[in-house]
CSV table of C-alpha atoms in Angstrom, one decimal:
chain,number,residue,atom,x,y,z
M,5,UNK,CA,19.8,-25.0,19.6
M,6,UNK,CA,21.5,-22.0,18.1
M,7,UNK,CA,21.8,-19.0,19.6
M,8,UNK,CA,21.0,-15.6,18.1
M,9,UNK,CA,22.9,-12.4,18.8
M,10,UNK,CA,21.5,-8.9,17.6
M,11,UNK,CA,23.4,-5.7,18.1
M,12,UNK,CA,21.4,-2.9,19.2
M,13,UNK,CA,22.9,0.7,18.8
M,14,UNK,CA,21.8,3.8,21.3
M,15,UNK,CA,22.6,6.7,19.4
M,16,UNK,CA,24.2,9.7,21.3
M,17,UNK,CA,22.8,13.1,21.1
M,18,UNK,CA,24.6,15.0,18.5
M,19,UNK,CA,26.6,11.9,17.9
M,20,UNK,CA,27.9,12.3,13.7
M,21,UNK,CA,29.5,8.5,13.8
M,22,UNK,CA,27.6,5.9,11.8
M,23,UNK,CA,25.5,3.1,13.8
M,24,UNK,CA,27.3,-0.6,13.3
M,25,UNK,CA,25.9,-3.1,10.9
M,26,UNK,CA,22.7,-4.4,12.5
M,27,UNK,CA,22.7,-8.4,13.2
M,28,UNK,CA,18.7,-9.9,11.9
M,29,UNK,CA,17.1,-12.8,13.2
M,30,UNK,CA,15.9,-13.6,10.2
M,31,UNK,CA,16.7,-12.2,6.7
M,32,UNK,CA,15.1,-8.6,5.5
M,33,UNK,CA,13.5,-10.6,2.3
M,34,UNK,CA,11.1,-12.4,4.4
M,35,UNK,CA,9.7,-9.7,5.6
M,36,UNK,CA,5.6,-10.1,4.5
M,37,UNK,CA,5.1,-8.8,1.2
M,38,UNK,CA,2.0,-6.0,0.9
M,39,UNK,CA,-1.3,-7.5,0.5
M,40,UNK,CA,-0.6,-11.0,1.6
M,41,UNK,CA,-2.9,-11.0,4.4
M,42,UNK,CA,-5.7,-9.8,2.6
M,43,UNK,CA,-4.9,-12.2,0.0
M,44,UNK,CA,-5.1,-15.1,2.5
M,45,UNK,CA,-8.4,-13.5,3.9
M,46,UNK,CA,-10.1,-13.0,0.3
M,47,UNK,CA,-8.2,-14.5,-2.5
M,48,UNK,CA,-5.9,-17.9,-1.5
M,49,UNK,CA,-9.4,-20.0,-1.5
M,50,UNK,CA,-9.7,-20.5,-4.8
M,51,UNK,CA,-6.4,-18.8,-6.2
M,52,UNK,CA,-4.1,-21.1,-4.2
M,53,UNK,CA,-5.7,-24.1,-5.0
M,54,UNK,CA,-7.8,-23.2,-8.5
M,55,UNK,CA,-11.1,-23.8,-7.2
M,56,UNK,CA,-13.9,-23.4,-9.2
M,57,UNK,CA,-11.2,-23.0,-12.0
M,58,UNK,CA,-9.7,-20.0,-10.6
M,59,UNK,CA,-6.5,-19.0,-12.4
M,60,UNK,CA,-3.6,-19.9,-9.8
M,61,UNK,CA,-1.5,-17.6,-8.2
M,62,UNK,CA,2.4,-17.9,-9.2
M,63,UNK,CA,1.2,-20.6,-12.6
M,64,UNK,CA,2.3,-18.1,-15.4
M,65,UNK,CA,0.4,-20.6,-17.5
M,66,UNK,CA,-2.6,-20.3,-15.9
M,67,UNK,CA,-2.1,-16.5,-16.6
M,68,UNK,CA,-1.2,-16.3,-20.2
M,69,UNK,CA,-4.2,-16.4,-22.0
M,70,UNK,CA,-6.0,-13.9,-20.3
M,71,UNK,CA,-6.3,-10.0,-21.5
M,72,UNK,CA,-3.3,-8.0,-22.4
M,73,UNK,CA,-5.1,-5.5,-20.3
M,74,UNK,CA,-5.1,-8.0,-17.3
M,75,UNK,CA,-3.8,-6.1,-14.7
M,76,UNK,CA,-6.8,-3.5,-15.0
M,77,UNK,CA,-9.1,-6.4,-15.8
M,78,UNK,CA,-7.8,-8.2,-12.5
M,79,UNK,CA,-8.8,-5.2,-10.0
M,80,UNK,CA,-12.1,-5.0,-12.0
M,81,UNK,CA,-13.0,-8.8,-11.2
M,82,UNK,CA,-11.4,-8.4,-7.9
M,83,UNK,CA,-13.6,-5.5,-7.0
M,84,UNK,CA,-17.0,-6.5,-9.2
M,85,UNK,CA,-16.8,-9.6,-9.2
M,86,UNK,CA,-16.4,-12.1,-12.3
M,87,UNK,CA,-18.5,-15.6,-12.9
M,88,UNK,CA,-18.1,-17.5,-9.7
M,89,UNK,CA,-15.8,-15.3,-8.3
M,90,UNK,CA,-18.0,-13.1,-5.9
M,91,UNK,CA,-17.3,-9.1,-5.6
M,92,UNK,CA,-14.2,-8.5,-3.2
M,93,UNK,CA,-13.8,-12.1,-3.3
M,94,UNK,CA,-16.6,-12.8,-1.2
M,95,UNK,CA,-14.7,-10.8,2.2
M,96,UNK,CA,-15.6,-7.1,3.7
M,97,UNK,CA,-12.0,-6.1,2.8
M,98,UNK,CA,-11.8,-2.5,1.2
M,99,UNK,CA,-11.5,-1.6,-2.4
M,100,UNK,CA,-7.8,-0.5,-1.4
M,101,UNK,CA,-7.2,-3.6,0.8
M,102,UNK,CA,-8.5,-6.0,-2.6
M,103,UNK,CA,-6.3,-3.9,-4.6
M,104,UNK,CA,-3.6,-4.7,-2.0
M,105,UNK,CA,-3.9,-8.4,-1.9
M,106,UNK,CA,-4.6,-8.3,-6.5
M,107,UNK,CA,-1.3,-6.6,-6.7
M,108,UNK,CA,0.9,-9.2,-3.9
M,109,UNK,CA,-1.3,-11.9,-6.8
M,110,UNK,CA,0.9,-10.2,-9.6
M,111,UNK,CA,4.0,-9.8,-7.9
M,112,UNK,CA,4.0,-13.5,-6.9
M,113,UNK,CA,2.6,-14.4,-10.9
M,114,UNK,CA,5.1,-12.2,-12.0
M,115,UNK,CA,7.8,-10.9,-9.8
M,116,UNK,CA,9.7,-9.4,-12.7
M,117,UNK,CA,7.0,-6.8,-13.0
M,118,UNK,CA,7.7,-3.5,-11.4
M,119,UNK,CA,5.3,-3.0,-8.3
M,120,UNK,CA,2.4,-0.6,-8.7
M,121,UNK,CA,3.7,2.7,-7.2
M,122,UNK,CA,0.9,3.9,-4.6
């Protein structure tokens, strides 16, 4: 069994010295990304497993052939709907929230892409 430390800092009033590095229990990079859960409530169905012949989240391949405008065209299906793929993917999430969990799709699909600046 290991056994975790963390360092926990009380600031002083008025104090100008810097806090000590903190100790995590886990790394900052696993931290959930934005729009996961709604992805898991609306999209990872069919997306994580390509039901119905949905395109699969993180397969470039499955990806490629789609528009060049694909990123628009992906919150337009997300929201409206597209062939079996039912309007908000079927959930009672929000148009933000299905926006949330299209843009954690394209920073899985394509990580190099800068994020979508709300």
């Amino acid at each position: 069994m290991a056994v975790v430390l963390v360092a926990v800092w009380v600031s002083g009033c008025g104090s100008d010295e810097a806090p000590p590095a903190r100790t995590a229990t886990a790394p900052e990079d696993t931290a959930p990304l934005p729009g996961k859960a709604e992805y898991a409530l609306a999209c990872a169905g069919c997306h994580d497993t390509g039901k119905g012949g949905a395109p699969m989240t993180g397969d470039r391949a499955a990806w490629a052939g789609r528009s060049p405008l694909w990123e628009a065209v992906l919150y337009e299906h997300a929201t409206e709907g597209y062939f079996d793929m039912p309007p908000m993917g079927g959930s009672e999430l929000s148009e933000r929230q299905v926006a949330a969990a299209a843009e954690y799709m394209l920073s899985i699909t394509h990580p190099e892409r800068p994020a979508d600046p709300q």
